[in-house]
Tab-separated table of C-alpha atoms in Angstrom:
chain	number	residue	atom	x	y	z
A	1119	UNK	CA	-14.160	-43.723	-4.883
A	1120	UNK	CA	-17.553	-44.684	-3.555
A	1121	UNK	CA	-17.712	-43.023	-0.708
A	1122	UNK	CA	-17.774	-39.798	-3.290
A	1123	UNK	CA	-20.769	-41.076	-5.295
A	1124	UNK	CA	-22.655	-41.763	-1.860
A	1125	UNK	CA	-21.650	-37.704	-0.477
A	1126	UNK	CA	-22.563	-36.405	-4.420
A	1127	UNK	CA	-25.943	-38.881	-4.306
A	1128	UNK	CA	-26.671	-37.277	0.044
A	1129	UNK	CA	-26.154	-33.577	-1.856
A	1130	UNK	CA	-28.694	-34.078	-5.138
A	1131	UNK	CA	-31.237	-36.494	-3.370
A	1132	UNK	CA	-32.654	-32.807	-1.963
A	1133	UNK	CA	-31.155	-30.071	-4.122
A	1134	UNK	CA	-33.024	-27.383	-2.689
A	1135	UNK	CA	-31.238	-27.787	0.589
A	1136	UNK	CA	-27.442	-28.251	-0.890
A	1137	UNK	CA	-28.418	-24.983	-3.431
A	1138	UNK	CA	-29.235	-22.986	-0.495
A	1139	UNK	CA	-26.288	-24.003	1.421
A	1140	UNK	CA	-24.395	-23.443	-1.893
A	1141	UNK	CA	-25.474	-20.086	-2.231
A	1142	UNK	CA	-25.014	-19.062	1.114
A	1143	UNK	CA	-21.426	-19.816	1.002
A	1144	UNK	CA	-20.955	-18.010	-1.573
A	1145	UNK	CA	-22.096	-15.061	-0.164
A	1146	UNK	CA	-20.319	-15.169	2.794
A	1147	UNK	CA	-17.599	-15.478	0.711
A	1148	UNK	CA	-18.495	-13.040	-1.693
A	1149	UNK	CA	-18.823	-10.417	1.696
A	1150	UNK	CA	-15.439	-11.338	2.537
A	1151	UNK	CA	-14.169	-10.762	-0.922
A	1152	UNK	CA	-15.366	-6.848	-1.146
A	1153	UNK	CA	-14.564	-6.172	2.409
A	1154	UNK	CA	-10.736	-7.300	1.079
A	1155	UNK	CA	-11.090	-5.124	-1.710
A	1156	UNK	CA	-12.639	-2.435	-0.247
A	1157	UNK	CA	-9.815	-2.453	2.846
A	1158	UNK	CA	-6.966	-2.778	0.244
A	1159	UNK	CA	-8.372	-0.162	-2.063
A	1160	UNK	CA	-8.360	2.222	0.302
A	1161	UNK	CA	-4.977	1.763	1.612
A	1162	UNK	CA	-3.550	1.848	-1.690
A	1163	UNK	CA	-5.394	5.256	-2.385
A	1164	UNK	CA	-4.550	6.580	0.873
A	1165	UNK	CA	-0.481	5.514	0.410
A	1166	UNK	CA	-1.223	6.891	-3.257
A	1167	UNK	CA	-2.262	10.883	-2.007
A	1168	UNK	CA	0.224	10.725	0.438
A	1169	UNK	CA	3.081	9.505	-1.836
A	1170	UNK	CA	1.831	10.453	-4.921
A	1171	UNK	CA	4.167	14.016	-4.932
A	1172	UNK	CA	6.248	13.025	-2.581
A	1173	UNK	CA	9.674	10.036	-2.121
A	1174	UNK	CA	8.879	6.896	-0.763
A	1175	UNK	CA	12.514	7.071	0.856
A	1176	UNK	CA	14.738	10.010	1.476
A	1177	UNK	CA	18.720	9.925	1.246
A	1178	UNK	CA	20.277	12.900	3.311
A	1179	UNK	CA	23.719	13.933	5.146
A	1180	UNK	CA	23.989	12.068	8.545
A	1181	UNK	CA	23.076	14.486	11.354
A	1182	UNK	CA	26.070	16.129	12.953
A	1183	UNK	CA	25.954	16.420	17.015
A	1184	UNK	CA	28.347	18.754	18.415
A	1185	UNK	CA	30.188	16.621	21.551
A	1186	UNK	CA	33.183	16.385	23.964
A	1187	UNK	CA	36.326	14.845	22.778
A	1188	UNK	CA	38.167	12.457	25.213
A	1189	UNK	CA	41.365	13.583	26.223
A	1190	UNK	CA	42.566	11.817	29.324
A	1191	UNK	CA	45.044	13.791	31.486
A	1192	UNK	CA	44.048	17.169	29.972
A	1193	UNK	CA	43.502	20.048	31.692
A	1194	UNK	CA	41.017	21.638	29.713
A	1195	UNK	CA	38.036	19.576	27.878
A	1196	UNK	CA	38.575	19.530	23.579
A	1197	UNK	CA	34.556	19.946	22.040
A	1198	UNK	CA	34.451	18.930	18.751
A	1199	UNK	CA	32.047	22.077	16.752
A	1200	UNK	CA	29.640	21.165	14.125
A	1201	UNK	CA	29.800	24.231	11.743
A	1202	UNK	CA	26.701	25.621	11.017
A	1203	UNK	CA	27.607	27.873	7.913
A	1204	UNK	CA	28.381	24.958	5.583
A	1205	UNK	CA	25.592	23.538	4.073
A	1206	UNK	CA	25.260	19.623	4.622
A	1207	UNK	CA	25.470	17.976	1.670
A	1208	UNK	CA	26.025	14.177	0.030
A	1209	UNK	CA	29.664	14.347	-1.626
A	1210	UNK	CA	29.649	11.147	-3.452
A	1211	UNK	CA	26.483	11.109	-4.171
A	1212	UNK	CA	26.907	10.073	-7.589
A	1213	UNK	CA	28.056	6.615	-6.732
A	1214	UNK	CA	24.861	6.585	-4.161
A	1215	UNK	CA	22.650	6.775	-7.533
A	1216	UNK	CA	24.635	3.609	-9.110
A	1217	UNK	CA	24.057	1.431	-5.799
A	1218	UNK	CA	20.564	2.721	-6.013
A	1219	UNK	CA	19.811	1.635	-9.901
A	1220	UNK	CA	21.251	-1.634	-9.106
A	1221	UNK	CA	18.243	-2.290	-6.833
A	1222	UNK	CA	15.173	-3.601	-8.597
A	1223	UNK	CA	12.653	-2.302	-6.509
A	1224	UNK	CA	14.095	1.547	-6.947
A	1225	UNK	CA	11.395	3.018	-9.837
A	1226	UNK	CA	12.961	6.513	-10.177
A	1227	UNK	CA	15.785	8.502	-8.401
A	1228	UNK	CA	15.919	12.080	-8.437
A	1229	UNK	CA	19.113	14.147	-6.976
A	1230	UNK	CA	18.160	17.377	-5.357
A	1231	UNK	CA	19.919	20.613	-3.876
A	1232	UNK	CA	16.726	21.796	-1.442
A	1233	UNK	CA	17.026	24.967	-0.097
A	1234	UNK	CA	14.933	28.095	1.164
A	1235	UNK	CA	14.659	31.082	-0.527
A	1236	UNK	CA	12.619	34.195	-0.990
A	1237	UNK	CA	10.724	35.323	-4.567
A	1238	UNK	CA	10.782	38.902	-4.382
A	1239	UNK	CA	8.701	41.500	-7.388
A	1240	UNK	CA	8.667	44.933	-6.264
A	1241	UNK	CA	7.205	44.998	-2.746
A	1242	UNK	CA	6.252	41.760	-2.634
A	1243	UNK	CA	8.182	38.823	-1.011
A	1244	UNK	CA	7.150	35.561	-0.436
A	1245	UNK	CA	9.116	32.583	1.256
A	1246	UNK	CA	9.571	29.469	-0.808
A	1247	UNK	CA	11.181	26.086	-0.770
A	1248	UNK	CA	13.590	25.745	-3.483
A	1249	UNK	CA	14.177	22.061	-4.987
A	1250	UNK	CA	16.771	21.865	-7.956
A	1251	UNK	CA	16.917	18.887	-10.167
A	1252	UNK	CA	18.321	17.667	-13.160
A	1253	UNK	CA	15.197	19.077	-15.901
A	1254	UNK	CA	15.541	15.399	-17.378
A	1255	UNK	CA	13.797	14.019	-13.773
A	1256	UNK	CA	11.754	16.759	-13.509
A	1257	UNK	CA	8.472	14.339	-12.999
A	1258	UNK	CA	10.635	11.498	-11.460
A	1259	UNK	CA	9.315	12.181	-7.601
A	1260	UNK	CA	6.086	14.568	-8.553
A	1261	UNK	CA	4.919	14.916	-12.085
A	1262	UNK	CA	5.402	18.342	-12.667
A	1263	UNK	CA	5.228	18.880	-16.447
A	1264	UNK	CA	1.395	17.321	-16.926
A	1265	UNK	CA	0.213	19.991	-14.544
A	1266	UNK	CA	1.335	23.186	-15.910
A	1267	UNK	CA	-1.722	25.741	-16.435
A	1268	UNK	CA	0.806	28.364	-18.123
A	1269	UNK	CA	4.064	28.755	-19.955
A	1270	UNK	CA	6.135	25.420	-20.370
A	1271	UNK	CA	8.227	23.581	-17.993
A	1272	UNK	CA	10.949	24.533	-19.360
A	1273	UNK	CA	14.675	24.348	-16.793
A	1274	UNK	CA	16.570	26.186	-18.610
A	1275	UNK	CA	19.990	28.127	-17.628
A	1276	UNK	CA	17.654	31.129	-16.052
A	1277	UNK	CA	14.237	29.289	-16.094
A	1278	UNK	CA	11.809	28.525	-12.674
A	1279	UNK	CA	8.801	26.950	-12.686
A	1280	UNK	CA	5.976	27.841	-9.660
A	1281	UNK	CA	2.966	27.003	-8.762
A	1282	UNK	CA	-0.531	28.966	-9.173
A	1283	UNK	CA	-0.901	29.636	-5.847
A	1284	UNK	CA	2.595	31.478	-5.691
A	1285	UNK	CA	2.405	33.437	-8.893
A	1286	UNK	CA	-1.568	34.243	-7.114
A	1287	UNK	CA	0.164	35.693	-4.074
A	1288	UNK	CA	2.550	37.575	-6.357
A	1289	UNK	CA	0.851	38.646	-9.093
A	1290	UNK	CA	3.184	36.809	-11.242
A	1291	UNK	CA	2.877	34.957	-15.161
A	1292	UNK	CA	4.926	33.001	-17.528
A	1293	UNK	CA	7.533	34.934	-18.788
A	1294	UNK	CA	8.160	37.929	-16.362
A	1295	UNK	CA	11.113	38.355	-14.168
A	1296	UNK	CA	11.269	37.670	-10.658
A	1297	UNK	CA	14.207	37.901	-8.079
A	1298	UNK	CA	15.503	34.842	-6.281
A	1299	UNK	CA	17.317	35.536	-3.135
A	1300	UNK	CA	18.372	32.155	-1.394
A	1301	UNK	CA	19.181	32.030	2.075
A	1302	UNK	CA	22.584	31.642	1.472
A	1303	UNK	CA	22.285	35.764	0.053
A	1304	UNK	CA	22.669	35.196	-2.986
A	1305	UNK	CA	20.685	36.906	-5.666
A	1306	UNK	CA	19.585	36.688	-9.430
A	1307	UNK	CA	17.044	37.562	-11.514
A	1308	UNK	CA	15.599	34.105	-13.030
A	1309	UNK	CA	12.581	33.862	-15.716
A	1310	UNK	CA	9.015	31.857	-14.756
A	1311	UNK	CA	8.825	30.059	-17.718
A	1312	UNK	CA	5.933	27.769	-15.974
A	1313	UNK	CA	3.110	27.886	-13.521
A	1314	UNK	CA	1.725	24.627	-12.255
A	1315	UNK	CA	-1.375	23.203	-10.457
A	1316	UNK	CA	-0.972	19.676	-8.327
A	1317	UNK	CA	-4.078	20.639	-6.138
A	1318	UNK	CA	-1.741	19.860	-3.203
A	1319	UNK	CA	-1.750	23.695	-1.682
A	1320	UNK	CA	1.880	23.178	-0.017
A	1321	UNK	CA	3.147	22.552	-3.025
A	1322	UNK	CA	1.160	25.466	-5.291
A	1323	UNK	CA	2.201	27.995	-2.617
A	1324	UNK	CA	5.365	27.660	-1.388
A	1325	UNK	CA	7.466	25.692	-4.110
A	1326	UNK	CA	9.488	26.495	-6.886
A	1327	UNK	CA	11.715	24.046	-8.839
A	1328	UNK	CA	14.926	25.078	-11.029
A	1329	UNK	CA	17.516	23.200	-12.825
A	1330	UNK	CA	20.452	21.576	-10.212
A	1331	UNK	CA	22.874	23.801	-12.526
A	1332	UNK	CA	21.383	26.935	-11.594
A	1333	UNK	CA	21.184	26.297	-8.155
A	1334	UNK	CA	24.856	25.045	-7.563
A	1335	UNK	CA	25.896	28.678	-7.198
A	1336	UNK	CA	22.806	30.082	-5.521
A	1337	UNK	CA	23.186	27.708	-2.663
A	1338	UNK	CA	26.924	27.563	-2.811
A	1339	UNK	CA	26.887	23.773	-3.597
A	1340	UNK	CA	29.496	23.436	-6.574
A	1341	UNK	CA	29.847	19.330	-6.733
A	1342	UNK	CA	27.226	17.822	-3.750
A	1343	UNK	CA	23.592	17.593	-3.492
A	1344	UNK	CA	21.586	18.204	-0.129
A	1345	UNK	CA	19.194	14.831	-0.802
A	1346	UNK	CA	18.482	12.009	-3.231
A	1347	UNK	CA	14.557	11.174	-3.402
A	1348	UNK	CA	13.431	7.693	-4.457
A	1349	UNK	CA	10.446	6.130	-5.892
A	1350	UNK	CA	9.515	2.175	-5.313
A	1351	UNK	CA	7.525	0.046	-7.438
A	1352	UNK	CA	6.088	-1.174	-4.085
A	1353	UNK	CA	6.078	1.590	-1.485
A	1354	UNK	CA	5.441	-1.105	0.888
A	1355	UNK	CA	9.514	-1.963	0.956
A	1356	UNK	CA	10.218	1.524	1.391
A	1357	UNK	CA	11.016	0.730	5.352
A	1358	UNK	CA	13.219	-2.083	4.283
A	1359	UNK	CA	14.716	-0.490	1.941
A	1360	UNK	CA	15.702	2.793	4.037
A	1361	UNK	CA	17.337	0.139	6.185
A	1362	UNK	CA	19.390	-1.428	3.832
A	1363	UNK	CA	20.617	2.050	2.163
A	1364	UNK	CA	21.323	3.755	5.897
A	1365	UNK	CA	23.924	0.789	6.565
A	1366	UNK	CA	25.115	0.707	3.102
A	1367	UNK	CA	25.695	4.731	2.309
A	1368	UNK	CA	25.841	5.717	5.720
A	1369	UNK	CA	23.262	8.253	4.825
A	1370	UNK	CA	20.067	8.901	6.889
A	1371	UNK	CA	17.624	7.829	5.211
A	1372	UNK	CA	13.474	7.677	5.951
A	1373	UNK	CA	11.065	5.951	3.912
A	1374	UNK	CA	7.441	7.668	4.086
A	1375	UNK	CA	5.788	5.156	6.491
A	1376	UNK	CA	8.072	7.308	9.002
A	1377	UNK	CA	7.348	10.385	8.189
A	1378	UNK	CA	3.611	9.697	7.853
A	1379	UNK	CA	3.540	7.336	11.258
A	1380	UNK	CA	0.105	8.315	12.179
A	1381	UNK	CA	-1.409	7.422	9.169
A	1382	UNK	CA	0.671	3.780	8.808
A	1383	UNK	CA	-1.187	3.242	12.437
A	1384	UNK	CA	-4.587	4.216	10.556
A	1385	UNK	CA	-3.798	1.407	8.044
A	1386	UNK	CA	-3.271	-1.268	10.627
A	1387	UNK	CA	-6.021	-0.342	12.790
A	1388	UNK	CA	-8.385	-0.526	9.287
A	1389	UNK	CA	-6.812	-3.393	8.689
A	1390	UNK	CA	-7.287	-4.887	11.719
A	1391	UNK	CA	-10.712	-4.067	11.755
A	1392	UNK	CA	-11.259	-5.956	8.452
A	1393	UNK	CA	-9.844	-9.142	9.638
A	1394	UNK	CA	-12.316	-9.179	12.086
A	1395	UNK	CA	-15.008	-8.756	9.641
A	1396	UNK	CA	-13.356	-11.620	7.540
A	1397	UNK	CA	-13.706	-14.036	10.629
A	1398	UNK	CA	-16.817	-13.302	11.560
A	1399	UNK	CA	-18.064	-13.781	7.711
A	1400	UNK	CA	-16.033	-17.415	7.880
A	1401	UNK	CA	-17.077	-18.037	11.425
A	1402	UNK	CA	-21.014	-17.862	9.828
A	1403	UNK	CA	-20.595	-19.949	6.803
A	1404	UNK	CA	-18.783	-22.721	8.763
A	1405	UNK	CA	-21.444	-22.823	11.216
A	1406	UNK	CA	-23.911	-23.496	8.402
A	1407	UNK	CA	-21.761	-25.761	7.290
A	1408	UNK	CA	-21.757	-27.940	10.338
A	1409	UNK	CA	-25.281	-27.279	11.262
A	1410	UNK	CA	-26.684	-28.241	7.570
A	1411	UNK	CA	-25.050	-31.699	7.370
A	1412	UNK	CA	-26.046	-31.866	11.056
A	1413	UNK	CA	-29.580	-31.891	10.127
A	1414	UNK	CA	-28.490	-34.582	7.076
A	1415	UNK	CA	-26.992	-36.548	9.442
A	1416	UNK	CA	-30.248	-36.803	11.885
A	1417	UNK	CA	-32.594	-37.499	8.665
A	1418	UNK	CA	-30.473	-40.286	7.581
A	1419	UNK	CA	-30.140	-41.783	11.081
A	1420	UNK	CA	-31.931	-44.896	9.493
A	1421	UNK	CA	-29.868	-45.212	6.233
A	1422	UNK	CA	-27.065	-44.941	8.376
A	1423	UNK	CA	-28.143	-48.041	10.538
A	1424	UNK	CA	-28.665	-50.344	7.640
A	1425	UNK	CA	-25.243	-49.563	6.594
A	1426	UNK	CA	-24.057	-50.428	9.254
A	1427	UNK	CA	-25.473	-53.248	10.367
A	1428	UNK	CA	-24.406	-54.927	7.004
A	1429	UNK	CA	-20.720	-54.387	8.267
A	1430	UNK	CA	-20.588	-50.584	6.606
A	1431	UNK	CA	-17.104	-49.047	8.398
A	1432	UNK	CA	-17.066	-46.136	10.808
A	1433	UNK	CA	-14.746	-44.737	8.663
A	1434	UNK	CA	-16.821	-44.752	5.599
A	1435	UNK	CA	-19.900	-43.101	6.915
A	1436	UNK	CA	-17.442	-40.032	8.165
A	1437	UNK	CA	-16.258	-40.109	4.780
A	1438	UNK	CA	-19.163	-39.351	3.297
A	1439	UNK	CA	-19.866	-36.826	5.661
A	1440	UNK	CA	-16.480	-35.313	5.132
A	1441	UNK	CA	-16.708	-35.087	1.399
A	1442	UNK	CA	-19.628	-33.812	1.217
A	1443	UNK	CA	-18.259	-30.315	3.531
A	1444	UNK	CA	-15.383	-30.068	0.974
A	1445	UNK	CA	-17.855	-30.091	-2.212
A	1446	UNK	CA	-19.757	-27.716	-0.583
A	1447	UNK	CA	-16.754	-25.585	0.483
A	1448	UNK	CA	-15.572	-26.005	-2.827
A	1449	UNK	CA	-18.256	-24.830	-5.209
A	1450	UNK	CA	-19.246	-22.301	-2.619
A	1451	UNK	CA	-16.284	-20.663	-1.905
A	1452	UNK	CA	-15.572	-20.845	-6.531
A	1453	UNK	CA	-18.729	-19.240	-6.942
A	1454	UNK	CA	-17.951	-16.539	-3.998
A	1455	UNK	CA	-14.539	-15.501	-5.530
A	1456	UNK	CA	-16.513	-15.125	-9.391
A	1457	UNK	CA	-19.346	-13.516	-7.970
A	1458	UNK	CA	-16.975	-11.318	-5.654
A	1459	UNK	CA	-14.523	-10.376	-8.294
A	1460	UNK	CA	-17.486	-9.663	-10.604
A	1461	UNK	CA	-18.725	-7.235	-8.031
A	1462	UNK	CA	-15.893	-5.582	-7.450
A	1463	UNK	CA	-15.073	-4.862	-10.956
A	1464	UNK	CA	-18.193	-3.139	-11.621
A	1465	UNK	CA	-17.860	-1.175	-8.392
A	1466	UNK	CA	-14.707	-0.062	-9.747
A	1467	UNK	CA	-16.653	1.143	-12.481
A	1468	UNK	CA	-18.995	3.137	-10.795
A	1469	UNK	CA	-17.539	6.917	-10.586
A	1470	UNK	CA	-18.775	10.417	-8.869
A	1471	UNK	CA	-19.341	13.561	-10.926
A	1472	UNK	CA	-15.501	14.152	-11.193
A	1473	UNK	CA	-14.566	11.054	-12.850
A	1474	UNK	CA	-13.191	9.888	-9.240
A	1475	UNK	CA	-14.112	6.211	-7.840
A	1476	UNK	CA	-17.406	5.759	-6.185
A	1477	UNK	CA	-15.695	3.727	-3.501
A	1478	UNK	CA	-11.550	3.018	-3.485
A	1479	UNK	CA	-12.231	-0.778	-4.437
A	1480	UNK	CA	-9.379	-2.846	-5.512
A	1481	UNK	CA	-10.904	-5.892	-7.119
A	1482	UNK	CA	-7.403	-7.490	-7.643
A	1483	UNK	CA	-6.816	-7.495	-4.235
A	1484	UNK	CA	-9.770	-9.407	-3.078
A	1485	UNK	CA	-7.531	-12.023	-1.613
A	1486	UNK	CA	-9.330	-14.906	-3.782
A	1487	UNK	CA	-6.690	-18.324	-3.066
A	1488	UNK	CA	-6.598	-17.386	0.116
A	1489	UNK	CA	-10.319	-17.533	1.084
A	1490	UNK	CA	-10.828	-20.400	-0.971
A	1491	UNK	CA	-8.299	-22.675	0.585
A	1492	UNK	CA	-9.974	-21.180	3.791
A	1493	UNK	CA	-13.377	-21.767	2.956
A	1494	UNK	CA	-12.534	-25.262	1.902
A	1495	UNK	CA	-10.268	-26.202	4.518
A	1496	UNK	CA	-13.107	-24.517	7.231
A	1497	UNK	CA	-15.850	-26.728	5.410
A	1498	UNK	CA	-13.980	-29.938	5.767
A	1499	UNK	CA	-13.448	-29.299	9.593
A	1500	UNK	CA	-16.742	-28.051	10.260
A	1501	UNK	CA	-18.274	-31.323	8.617
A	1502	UNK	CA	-16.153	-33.027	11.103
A	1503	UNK	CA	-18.470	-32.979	14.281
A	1504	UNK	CA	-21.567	-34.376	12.309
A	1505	UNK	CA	-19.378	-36.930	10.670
A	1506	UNK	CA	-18.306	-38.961	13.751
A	1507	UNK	CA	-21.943	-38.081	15.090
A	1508	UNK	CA	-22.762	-39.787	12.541
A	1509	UNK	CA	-20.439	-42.994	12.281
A	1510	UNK	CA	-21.253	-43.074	16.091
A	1511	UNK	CA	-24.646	-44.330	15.639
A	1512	UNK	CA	-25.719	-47.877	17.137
A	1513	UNK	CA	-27.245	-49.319	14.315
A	1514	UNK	CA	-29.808	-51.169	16.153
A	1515	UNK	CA	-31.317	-48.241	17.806
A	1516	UNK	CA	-30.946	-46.104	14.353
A	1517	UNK	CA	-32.859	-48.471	12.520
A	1518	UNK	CA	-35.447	-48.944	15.194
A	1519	UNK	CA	-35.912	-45.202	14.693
């Protein structure tokens, strides 16, 4: 194609000019790659201490509402009574956890009786939240067994496992007794046969975890379960995926995005914010796109005019002009995604005293194809305006220039 050779032969005659344009591409580029990173990073790490001990969708009983039964003709008004002694619970819950390993996005699924309790040792009593799994799961929602300081985690028959904080508050250490009275009055004497630290002080102060088998009769629960917790390879489908389950099971279920609402409205305000960053950053490069082959465009006024006065097409000098915007949108915006990737993975690199992240940089998500289509497809229109300035010239009064 000629009119390629001519736009490749415009770019090298001065290669100081097209490097400079070149490289400032690629910056822009490269600025809009870490400010994708950097945005995504921190989302992930944000979604990542929020859900990290904690179900990216919750299964529990539908609520019960107490209400007024229609009886036409009836003297006195029927109310159907919700009964607040029985504990709710999910009966069938056991073909809840096949529909649930059918789905492909469901990671992990952990059945749970929760409950509230009180850990009393001598004269000391502290309040607690009980949650009772199967000791097979035990790090299926929160992982548990990789932060125990002291004893094992260990759910056996008689076994409880707490977290430093508690055992702190009652002066309590693996393998001594301690009395578990649920709120259901029920009492026994169970074993701590593990003390953990998660760092997460709601969960090192006020919860203890035992085997689903010892809890059944604590809580009074002989074949149901109070929840089901789930973990998703993608917490992002966790709000779709509550959807589908609720009309499925019937259940009530809530992914974390609404339980944490204000932070989801943190992440699209950040996000939000970066997109405007990311225009602006394309907005600049395309304008020294245009203005660059702008200032080609007036130095070859007179090259222009010969073409065309020996019968060189409109068409063919907006060609050139055209071309040459995509090969500069396309090296710049190749050597913006390298350069930006290769930033980003040594940022990732870069760590505080504690082994943490310098800055919550995810250089996978820089969003590379789709700034380069962008960039490309932005260069090719920005090189429009100076290409039909340019195959608008008279060539008499361009030559006579």
């Amino acid at each position: 194609m000629f009119a390629l050779t001519v736009a490749r032969r415009y770019l090298f005659s001065n290669p100081s000019q097209t490097a400079l344009l070149i490289v400032g591409v690629a910056i822009g580029v490269a600025a809009f790659v870490f400010i994708t990173a950097l945005i995504q990073g921190l989302a992930l790490r944000l979604t990542d201490d929020v859900t990290g001990n904690s179900a990216h969708v919750s299964l529990e009983p539908p609520t019960r509402i107490a209400r007024v039964l229609a009886t036409p003709g009836a003297a006195t008004e029927a109310v159907a009574i919700v009964s607040t002694f029985q504990r709710r619970q999910i009966r069938s819950w056991a073909s809840t956890v096949e529909l649930l390993r059918s789905q492909p996005a469901v990671s992990a699924i952990s059945p749970q009786i929760s409950g509230s309790a009180f850990l009393v040792k001598g004269e000391a009593v502290a309040p607690i939240a009980v949650t009772a799994l199967e000791p097979s799961g035990l790090d299926a929602i929160s992982l548990i067994s990789s932060e125990i300081v002291s004893g094992t985690a260990d759910l056996s028959s008689d076994g409880i496992l707490i977290g430093v904080r508690l055992s702190e508050t009652l002066g309590l250490s693996a393998g001594q007794p301690v009395l578990l009275r649920t709120d259901r009055g029920v009492d026994r004497l169970l074993t701590v046969r593990g003390i953990f630290q998660t760092g997460v002080q709601s969960l090192d102060e006020r919860v203890a975890y035992l085997s689903i088998q010892t809890a059944r009769p604590l809580f009074l629960l002989p074949e149901g379960v109070t929840n089901i917790e789930i973990k998703l390879t993608d917490p992002s489908q966790a709000r779709a995926l509550a959807d589908f389950l609720e009309e499925a099971t019937g259940l009530r279920a809530t992914s974390w995005q609404e339980k944490n609402e204000s932070l989801e409205g943190a992440l699209t305000a950040q996000a939000q914010t970066g997109t405007l960053i990311q225009i602006f950053s394309l907005i600049s490069v395309l304008i020294g796109i245009a203005s660059a082959l702008s200032l080609s465009a007036n130095r070859r006024r007179g090259e222009i005019g010969i073409m065309r006065a020996f019968g060189v097409s409109k068409r063919f000098i907006a060609t050139v002009f055209v071309l040459q915007g995509l090969l500069i949108g396309m090296v710049g915006a190749g050597l913006g995604c390298a350069s930006g990737f290769a930033l980003c993975s040594w940022l990732a690199t870069v760590t505080n005293a504690d082994g943490a992240m310098a800055l919550p940089i995810a250089p996978n998500e820089g969003g590379y194809v789709a700034v380069f289509l962008l960039t490309t497809l932005g260069a090719v229109l920005a090189s429009v305006i100076p290409a039909r300035s340019a195959a608008a010239l008279d060539p008499l009064e361009a030559i006579q220039q």
